[in-house]
Short mmCIF file of C-alpha atoms in Angstrom, two decimals:
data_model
loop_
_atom_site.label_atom_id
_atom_site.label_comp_id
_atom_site.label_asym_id
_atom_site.label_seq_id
_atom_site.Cartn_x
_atom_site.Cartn_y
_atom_site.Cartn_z
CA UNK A 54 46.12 44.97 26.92
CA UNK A 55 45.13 45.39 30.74
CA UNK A 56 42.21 42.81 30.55
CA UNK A 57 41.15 39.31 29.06
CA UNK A 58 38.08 37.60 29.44
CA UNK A 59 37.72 33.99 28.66
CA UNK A 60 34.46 32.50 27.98
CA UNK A 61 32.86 29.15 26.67
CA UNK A 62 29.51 29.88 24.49
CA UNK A 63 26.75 27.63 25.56
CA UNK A 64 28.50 26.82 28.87
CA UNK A 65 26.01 24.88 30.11
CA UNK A 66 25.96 22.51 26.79
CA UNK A 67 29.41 21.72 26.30
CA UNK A 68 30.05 21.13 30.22
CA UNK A 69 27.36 18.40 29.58
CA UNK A 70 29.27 16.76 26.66
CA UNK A 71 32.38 17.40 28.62
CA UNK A 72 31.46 14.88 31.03
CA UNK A 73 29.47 12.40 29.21
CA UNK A 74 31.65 10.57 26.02
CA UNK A 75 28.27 8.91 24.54
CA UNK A 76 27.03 12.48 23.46
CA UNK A 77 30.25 13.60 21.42
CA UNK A 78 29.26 14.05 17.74
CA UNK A 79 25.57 13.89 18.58
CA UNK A 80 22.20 16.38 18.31
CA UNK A 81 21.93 17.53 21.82
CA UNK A 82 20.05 20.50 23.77
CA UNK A 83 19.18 21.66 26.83
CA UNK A 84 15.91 21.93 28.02
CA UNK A 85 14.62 24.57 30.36
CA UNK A 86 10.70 24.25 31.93
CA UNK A 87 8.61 21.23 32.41
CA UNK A 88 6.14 19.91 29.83
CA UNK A 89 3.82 21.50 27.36
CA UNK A 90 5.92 25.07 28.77
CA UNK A 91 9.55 23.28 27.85
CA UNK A 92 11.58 25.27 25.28
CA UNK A 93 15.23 24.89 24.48
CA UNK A 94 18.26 27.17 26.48
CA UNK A 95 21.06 26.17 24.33
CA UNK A 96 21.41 23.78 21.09
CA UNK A 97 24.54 21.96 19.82
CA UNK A 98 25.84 22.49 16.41
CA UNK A 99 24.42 19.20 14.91
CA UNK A 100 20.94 19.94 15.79
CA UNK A 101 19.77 20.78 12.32
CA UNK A 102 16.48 23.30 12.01
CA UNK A 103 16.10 24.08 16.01
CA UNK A 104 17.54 26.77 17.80
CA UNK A 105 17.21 28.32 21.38
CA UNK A 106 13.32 29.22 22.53
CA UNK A 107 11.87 26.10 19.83
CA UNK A 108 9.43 24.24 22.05
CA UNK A 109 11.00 20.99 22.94
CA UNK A 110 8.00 19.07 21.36
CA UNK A 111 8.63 21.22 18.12
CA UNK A 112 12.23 20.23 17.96
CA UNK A 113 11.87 16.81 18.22
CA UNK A 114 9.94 16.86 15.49
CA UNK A 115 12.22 19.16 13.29
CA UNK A 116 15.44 17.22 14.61
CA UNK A 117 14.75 13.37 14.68
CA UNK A 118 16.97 11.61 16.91
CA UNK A 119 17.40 14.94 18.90
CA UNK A 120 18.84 14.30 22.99
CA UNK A 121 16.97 16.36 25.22
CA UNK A 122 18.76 16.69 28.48
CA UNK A 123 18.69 19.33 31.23
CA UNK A 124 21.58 21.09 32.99
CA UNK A 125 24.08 19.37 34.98
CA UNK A 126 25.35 21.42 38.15
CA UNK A 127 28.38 18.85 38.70
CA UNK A 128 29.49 19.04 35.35
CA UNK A 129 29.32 22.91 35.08
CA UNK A 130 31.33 22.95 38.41
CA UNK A 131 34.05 20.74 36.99
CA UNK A 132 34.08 23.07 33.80
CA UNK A 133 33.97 26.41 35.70
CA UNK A 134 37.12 25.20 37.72
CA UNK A 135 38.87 24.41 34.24
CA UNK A 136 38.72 27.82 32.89
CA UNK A 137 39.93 28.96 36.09
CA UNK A 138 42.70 27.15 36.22
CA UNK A 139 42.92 28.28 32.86
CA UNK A 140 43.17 31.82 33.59
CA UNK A 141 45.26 31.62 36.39
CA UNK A 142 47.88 30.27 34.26
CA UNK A 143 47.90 34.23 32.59
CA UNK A 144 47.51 35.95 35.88
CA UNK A 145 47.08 35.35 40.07
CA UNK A 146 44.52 37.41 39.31
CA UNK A 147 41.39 36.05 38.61
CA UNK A 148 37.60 36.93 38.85
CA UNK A 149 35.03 34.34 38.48
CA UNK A 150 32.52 36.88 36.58
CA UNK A 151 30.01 34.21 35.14
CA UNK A 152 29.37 30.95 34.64
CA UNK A 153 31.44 30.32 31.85
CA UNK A 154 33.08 33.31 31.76
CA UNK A 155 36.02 34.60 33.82
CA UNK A 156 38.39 37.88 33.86
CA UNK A 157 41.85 38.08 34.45
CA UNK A 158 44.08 41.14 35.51
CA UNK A 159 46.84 41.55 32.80
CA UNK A 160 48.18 44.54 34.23
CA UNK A 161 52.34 44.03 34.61
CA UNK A 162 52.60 41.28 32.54
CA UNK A 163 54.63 40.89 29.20
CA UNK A 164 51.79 41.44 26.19
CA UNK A 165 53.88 39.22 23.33
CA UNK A 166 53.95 36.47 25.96
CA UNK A 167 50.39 36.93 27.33
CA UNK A 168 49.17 36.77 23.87
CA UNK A 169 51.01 33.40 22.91
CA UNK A 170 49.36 31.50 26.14
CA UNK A 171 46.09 32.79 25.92
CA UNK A 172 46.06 30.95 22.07
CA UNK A 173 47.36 27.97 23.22
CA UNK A 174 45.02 28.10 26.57
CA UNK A 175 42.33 28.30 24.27
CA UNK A 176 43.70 25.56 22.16
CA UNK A 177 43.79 23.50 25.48
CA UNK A 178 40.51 24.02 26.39
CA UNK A 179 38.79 23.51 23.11
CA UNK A 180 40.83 20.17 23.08
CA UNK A 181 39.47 19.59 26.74
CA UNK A 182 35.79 19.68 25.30
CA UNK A 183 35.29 23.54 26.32
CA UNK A 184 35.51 25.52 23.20
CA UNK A 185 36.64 28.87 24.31
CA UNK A 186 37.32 32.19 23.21
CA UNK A 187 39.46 35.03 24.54
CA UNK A 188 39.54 39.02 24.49
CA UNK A 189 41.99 41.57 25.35
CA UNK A 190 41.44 45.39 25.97
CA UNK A 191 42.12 48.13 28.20
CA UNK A 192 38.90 47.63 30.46
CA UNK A 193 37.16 44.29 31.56
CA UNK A 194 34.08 45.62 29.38
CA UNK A 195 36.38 46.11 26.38
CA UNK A 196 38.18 42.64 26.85
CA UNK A 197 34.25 41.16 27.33
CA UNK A 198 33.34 42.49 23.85
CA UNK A 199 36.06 41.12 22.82
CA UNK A 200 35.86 37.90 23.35
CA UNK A 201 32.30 37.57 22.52
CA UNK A 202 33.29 38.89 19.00
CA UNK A 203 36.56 36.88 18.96
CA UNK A 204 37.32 33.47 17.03
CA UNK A 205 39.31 32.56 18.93
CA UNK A 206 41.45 34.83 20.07
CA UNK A 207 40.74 38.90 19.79
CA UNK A 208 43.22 41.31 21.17
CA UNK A 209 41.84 45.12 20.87
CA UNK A 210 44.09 47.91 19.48
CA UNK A 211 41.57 50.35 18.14
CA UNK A 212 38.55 49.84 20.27
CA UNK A 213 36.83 52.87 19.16
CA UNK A 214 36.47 51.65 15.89
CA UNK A 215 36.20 48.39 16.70
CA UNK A 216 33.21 49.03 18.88
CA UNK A 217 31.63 51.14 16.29
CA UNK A 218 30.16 47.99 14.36
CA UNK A 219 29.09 45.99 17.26
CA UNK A 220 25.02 45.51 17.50
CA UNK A 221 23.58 47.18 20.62
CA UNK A 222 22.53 44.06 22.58
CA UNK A 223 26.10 43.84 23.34
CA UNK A 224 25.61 47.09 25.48
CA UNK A 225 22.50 45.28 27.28
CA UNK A 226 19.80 47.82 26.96
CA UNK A 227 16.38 46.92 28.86
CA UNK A 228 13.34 46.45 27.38
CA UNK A 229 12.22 49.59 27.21
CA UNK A 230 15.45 50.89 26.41
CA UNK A 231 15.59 48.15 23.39
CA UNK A 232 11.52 49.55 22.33
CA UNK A 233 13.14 53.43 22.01
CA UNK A 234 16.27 53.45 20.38
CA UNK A 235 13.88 50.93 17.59
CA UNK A 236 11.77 53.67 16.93
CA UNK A 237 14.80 56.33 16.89
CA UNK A 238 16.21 54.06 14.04
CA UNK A 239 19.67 53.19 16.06
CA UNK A 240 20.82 49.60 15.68
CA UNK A 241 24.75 49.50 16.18
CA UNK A 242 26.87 50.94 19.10
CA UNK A 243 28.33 53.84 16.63
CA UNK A 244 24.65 54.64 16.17
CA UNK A 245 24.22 55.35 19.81
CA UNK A 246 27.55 57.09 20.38
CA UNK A 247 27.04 58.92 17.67
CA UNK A 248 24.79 61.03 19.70
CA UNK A 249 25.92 62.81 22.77
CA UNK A 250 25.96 61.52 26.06
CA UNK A 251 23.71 64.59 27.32
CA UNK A 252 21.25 64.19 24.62
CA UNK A 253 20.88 60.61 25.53
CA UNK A 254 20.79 61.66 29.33
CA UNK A 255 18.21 63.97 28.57
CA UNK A 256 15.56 61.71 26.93
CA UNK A 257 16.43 58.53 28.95
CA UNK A 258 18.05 59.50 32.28
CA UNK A 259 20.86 58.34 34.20
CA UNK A 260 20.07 54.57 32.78
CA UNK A 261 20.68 56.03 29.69
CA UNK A 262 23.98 57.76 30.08
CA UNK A 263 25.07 54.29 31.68
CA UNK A 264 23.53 52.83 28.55
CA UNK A 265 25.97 55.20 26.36
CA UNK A 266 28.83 54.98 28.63
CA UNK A 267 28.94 50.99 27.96
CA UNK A 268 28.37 51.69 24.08
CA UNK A 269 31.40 53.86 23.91
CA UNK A 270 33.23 51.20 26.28
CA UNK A 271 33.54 53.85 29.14
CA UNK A 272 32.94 51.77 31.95
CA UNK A 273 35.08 50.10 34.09
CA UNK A 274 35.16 48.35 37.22
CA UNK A 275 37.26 46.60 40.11
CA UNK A 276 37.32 42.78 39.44
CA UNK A 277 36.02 40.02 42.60
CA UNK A 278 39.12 38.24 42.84
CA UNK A 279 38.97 34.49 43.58
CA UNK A 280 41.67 32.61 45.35
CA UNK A 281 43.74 30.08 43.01
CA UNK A 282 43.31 26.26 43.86
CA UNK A 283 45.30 24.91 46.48
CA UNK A 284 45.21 21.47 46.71
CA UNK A 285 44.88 19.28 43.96
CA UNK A 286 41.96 16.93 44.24
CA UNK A 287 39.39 15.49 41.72
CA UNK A 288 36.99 12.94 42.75
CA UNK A 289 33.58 11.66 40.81
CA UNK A 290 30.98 9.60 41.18
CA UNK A 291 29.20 6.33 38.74
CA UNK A 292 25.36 6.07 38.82
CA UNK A 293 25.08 3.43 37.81
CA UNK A 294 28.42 1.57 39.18
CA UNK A 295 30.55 0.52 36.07
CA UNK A 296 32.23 -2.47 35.45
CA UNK A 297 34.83 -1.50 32.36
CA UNK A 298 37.92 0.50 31.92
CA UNK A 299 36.50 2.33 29.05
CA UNK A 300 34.43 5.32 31.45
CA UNK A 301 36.74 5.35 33.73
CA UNK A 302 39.57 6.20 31.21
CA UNK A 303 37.23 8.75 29.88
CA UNK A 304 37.05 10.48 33.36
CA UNK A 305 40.55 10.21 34.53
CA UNK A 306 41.68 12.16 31.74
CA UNK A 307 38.86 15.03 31.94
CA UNK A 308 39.94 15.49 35.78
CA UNK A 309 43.56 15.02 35.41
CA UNK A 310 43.37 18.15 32.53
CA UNK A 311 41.85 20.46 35.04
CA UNK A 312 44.02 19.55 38.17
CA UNK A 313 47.08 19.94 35.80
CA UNK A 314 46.25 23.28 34.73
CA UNK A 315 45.50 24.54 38.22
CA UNK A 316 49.04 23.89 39.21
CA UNK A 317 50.60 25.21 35.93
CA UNK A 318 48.43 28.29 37.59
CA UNK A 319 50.20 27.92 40.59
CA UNK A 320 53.64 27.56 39.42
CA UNK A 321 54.54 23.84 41.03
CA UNK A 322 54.14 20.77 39.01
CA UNK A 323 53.42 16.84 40.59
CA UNK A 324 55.90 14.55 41.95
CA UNK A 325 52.90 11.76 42.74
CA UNK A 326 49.64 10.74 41.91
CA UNK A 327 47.34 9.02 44.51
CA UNK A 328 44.03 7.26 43.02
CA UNK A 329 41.36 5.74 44.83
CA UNK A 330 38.55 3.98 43.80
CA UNK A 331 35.39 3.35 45.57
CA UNK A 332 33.46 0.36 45.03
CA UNK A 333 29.68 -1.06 45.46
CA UNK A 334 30.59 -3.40 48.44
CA UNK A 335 31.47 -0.08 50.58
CA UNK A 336 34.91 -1.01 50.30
CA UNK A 337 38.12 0.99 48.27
CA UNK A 338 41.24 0.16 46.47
CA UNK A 339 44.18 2.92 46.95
CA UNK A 340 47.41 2.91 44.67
CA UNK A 341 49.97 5.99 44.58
CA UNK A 342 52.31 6.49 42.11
CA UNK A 343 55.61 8.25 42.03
CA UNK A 344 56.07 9.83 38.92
CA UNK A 345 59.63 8.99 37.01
CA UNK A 346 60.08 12.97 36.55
CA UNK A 347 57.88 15.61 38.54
CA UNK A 348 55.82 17.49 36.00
CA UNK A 349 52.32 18.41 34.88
CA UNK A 350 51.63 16.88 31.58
CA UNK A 351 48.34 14.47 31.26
CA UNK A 352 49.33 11.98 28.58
CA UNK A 353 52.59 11.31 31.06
CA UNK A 354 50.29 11.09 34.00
CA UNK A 355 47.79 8.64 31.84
CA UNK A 356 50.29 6.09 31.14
CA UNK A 357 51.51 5.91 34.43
CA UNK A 358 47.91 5.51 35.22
CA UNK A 359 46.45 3.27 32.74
CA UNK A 360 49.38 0.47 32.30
CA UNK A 361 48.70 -0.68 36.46
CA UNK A 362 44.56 -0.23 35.43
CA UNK A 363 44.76 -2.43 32.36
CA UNK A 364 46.23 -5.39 34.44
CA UNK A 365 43.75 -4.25 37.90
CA UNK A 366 41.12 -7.08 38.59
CA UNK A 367 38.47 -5.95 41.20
CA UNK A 368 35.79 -7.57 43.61
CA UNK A 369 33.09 -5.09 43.18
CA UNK A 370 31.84 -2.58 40.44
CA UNK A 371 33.00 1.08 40.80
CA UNK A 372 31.00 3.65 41.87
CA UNK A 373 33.22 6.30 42.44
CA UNK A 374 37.02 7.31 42.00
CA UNK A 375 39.32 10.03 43.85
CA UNK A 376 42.58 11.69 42.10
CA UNK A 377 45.19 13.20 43.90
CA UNK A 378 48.13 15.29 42.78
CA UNK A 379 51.22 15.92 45.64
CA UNK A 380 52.46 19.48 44.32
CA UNK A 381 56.60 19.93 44.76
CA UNK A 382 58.23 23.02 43.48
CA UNK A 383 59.77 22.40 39.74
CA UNK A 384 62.80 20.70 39.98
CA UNK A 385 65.96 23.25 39.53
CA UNK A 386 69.30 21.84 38.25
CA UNK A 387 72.55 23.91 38.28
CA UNK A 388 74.67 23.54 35.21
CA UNK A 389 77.92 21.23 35.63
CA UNK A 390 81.18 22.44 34.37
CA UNK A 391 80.40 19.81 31.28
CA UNK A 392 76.88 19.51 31.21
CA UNK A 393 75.09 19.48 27.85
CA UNK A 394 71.74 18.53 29.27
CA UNK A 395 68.51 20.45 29.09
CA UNK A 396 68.58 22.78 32.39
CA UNK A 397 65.04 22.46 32.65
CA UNK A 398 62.92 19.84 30.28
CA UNK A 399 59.51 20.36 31.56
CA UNK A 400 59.51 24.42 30.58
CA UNK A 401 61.49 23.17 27.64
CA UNK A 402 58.97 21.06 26.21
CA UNK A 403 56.37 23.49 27.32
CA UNK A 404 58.08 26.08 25.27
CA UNK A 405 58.16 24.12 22.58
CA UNK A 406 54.25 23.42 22.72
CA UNK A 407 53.65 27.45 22.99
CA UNK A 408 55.53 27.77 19.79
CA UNK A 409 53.94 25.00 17.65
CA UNK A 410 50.18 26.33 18.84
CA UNK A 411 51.73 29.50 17.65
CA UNK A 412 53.09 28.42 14.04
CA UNK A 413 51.96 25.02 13.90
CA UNK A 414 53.88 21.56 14.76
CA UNK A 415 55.49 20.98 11.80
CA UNK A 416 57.28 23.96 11.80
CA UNK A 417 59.21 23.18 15.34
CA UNK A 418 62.03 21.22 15.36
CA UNK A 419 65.48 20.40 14.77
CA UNK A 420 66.69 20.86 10.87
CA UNK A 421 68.31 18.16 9.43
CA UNK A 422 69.55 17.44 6.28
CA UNK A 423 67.61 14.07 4.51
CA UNK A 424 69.54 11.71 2.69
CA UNK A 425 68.27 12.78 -0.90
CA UNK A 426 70.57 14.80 -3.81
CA UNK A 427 67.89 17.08 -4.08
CA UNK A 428 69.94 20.68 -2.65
CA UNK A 429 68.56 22.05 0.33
CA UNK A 430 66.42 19.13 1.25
CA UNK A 431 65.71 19.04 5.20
CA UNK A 432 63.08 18.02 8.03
CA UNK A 433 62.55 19.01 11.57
CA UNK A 434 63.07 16.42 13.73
CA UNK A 435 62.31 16.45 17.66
CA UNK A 436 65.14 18.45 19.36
CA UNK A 437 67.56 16.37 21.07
CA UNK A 438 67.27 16.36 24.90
CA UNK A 439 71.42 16.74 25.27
CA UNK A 440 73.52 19.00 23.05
CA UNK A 441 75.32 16.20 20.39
CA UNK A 442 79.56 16.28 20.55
CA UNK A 443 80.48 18.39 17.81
CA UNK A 444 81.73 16.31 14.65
CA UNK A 445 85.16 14.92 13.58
CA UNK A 446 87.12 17.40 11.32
CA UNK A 447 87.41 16.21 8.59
CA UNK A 448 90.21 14.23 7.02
CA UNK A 449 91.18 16.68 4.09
CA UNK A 450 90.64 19.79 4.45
CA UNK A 451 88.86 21.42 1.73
CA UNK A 452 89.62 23.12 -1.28
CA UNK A 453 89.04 25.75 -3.81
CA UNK A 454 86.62 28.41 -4.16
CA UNK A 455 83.54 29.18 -1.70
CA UNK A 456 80.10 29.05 -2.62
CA UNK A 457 78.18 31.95 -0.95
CA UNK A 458 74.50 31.03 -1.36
CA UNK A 459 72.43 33.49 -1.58
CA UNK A 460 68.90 33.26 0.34
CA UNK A 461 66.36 32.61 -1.76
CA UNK A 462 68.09 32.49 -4.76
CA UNK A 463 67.90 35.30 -7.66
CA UNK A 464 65.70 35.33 -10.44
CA UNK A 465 67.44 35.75 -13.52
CA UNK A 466 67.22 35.61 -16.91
CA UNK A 467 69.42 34.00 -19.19
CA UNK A 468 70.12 34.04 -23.23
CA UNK A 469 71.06 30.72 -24.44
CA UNK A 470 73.73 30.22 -27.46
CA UNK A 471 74.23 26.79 -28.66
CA UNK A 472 72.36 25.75 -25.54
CA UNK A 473 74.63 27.23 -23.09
CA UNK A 474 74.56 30.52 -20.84
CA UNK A 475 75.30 33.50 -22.66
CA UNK A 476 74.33 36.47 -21.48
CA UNK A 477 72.44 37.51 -17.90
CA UNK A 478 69.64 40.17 -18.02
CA UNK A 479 67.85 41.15 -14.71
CA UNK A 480 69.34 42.27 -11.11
CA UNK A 481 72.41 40.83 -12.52
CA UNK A 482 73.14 41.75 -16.02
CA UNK A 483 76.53 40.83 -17.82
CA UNK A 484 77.98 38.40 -20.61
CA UNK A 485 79.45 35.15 -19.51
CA UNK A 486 82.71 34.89 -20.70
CA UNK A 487 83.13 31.40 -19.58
CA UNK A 488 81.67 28.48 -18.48
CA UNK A 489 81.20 25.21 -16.73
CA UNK A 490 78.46 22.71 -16.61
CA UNK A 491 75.86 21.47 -17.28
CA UNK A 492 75.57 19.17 -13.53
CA UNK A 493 72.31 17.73 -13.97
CA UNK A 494 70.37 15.61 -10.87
CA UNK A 495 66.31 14.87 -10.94
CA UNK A 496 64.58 12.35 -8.27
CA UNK A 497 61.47 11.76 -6.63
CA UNK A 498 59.35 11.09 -10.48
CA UNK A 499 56.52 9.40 -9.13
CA UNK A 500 55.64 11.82 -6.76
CA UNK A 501 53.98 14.92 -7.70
CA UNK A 502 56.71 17.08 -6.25
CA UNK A 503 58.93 15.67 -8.43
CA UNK A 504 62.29 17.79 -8.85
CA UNK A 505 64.68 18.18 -11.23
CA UNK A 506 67.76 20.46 -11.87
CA UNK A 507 70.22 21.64 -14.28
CA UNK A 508 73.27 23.47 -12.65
CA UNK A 509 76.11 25.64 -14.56
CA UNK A 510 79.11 27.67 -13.32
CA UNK A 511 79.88 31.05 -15.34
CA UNK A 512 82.31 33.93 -15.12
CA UNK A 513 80.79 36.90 -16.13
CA UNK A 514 83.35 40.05 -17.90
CA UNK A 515 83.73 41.57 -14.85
CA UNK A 516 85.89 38.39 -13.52
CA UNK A 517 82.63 37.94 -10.82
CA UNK A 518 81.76 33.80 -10.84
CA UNK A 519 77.93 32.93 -10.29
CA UNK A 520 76.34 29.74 -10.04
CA UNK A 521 73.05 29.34 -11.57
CA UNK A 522 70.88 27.21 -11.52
CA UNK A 523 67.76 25.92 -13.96
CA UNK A 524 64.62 24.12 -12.83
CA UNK A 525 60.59 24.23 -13.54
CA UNK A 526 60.71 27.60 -12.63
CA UNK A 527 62.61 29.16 -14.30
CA UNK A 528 66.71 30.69 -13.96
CA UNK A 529 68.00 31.54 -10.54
CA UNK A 530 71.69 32.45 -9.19
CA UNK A 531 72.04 30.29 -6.63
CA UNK A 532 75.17 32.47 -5.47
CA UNK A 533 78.70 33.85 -5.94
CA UNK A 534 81.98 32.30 -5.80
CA UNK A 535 84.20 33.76 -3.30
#
């Protein structure tokens, strides 16, 4: 895993619903050409019956209620610096390849790792409005055919076969190119390889062995790099001026997710926010605020932000806002001889995020047992910023044997005599000699999880004591006696 490329399908389209809240959930595409000659560049998921080339006339009639809009070059800027600071987040570096599209130099870094933040990167920018996907391979081609095949995230370890199924558009033939390997039957990039590079060479040049070379994922190439971000500024204009807190909500959180991630990229977080908004009358209101802890997290930054907005009264309407972030290294504590704090919260927290895109959030967390007789019962609670004292000991100490559970419990099966335990059959096998029990405890009837057990302690003729236990499913040990 040298290479990733992450890319946005329909670039152009989502950047537009990126920046505009009122098309979210709607029929939307964008139009390319004027008039009669208008046809559709990319469509949006809701747009029932049309698809790219339909003449915009045509759709409108397939699609009622349809929004025809054409490309906006502010709002793809906005999104291309996103994925950017996206990327730069895996690597320093970075090439800008398309719009939309952008490959990052792996090489040196730790793959487990790499893979983990490129999922939740993607996760990130899907929840930013820019549903991405991500590929991993050995070359930049490789890790491009990757993530065009990927949902969401591909990482290539056998790209021979891999590549073997892929269509041959992904190779980009030319026309002509496209016309002859129709008539020669070939449709995948297996078909093509399957030839030799030589016989290809020989019937359709040196375009041809490139052609091949790019089929069998051959090529490679040295990446543009692009400098990282490096100072932290968002600004945006209204037209028309706006009046309500409602759009400009909408846009402070849009920017502040981008300038975030570009100084996750960079490795510093913010200690202060400055915001300035510009109003009809020519004139401007400034307001910075010093952040209670420096970090990079948005929904921090938004409340900090929204609770002075909420109570702001202005002269004028707004017709255009400035954000700025003051970047200060992370803040790095040294551990006190009784310090039980979190060293660092900000990568703790961040951690913690990794893992739950990773597993999912509700299984991340502290384990604690719930106040229910059902055995075993626990939840995951949020981890506790401070490590807890340790608890009293208690007043009598305790007595008799040990239970040694055993993780998950046995299957067994068990021979009943007069309704108690007689014999074992299974991985344990044996006659119970005696016994003790039954302990029975049930709860939770009106749910549909409802629980109930029955719980016995046996000695078996070998002097060994079990404890077993009887539910829905069936007989289980739950474990030995030491």
């Amino acid at each position: 895993m040298n290479y990733a490329v992450i890319r946005v399908p329909d670039f152009a389209l989502h950047a537009l619903r990126r920046s505009e809240p009122s098309l979210a959930g709607k029929p939307v595409a964008l139009v390319a050409g004027e008039g009669k000659k208008a046809l559709l560049s990319e469509v949006s998921p809701e747009a029932a019956g049309v698809s790219p080339g339909f003449p915009a006339t045509m759709a409108m009639a397939r699609c009622p209620g349809i929004i025809l809009r054409v490309r906006d070059p502010a709002a793809e800027v906005e999104a291309q610096r996103m994925l950017l600071a996206a990327a730069f987040t895996l690597s320093p570096r970075v090439e800008a390849t398309a719009a939309g599209c952008c490959t990052v130099d792996l090489q040196g870094t730790d793959p487990v790792k790499t893979e983990a933040w490129m999922r939740l990167r993607v996760a990130e920018l899907t929840r930013a409005g820019l549903p991405a996907r991500a590929g991993a391979g050995p070359t930049p081609l490789l890790a491009s055919y990757a993530a065009q095949s990927a949902d969401p995230v591909l990482i290539l370890r056998d790209y021979r076969e891999f590549l073997r199924g892929l269509p041959l558009a992904m190779a980009e033939p030319t026309i002509a190119q496209q016309e002859v390997l129709a008539g020669w039957g070939l449709k995948t990039l297996g078909d093509l390889t399957a030839l030799t590079k030589a016989d290809v060479g020989l019937r359709l040049g040196t375009e041809g062995v490139a052609l091949w070379e790019r089929a069998a994922g051959e090529t490679t190439r040295v990446l543009r790099l692009v400098e990282p971000s490096k100072s932290f500024v968002a600004e945006w204009a209204y037209d028309p001026p706006i009046d309500t807190l409602e759009p400009l909500t909408f846009k402070l959180q849009r920017f502040a997710e981008r300038v975030a991630l570009e100084l996750r990229g960079a490795g510093l977080v913010a200690e202060a926010l400055a915001l300035t908004l510009l109003l009809e009358d020519e004139s401007d209101y400034r307001r910075e605020f010093r952040l209670p802890e420096p970090g990079a997290d948005v929904a921090s930054w938004m409340r900090v932000l929204l609770s002075h907005l909420e109570t702001l009264r202005l002269d004028s309407h707004l017709v255009g806002a400035r954000l700025v972030a003051t970047p200060s290294r992370p803040q790095q504590k040294q551990d006190g001889l009784f310090d039980t704090g979190l060293r660092d919260p900000a990568a703790f927290w961040e951690n913690l995020a990794r893992l739950g895109a990773l597993v999912g959030n509700d299984r991340v967390g502290t384990p604690v047992m719930e106040d229910t007789h059902r055995p075993d019962a626990f939840a995951l609670v949020r981890p506790a910023e401070t490590v807890p004292a340790p608890a009293e000991p208690p007043v009598h100490a305790s007595r008799g044997l040990v239970l040694r559970r055993f993780r998950p419990s046995w299957p067994v099966q068990v021979r009943l005599e007069a309704e108690m335990p007689a014999t074992l059959a299974g991985e344990l096998a044996g006659t119970v000699c005696q016994r003790s029990g039954p302990w029975r405890a049930d709860g939770d009837w009106w749910r549909r999880d409802s629980w109930a057990i029955e719980t016995w302690q046996v000695e078996l003729e070998d002097g060994a004591a079990y404890q077993l236990a009887h539910t829905h499913a069936g007989w289980f040990i739950e474990g030995v006696f030491d």
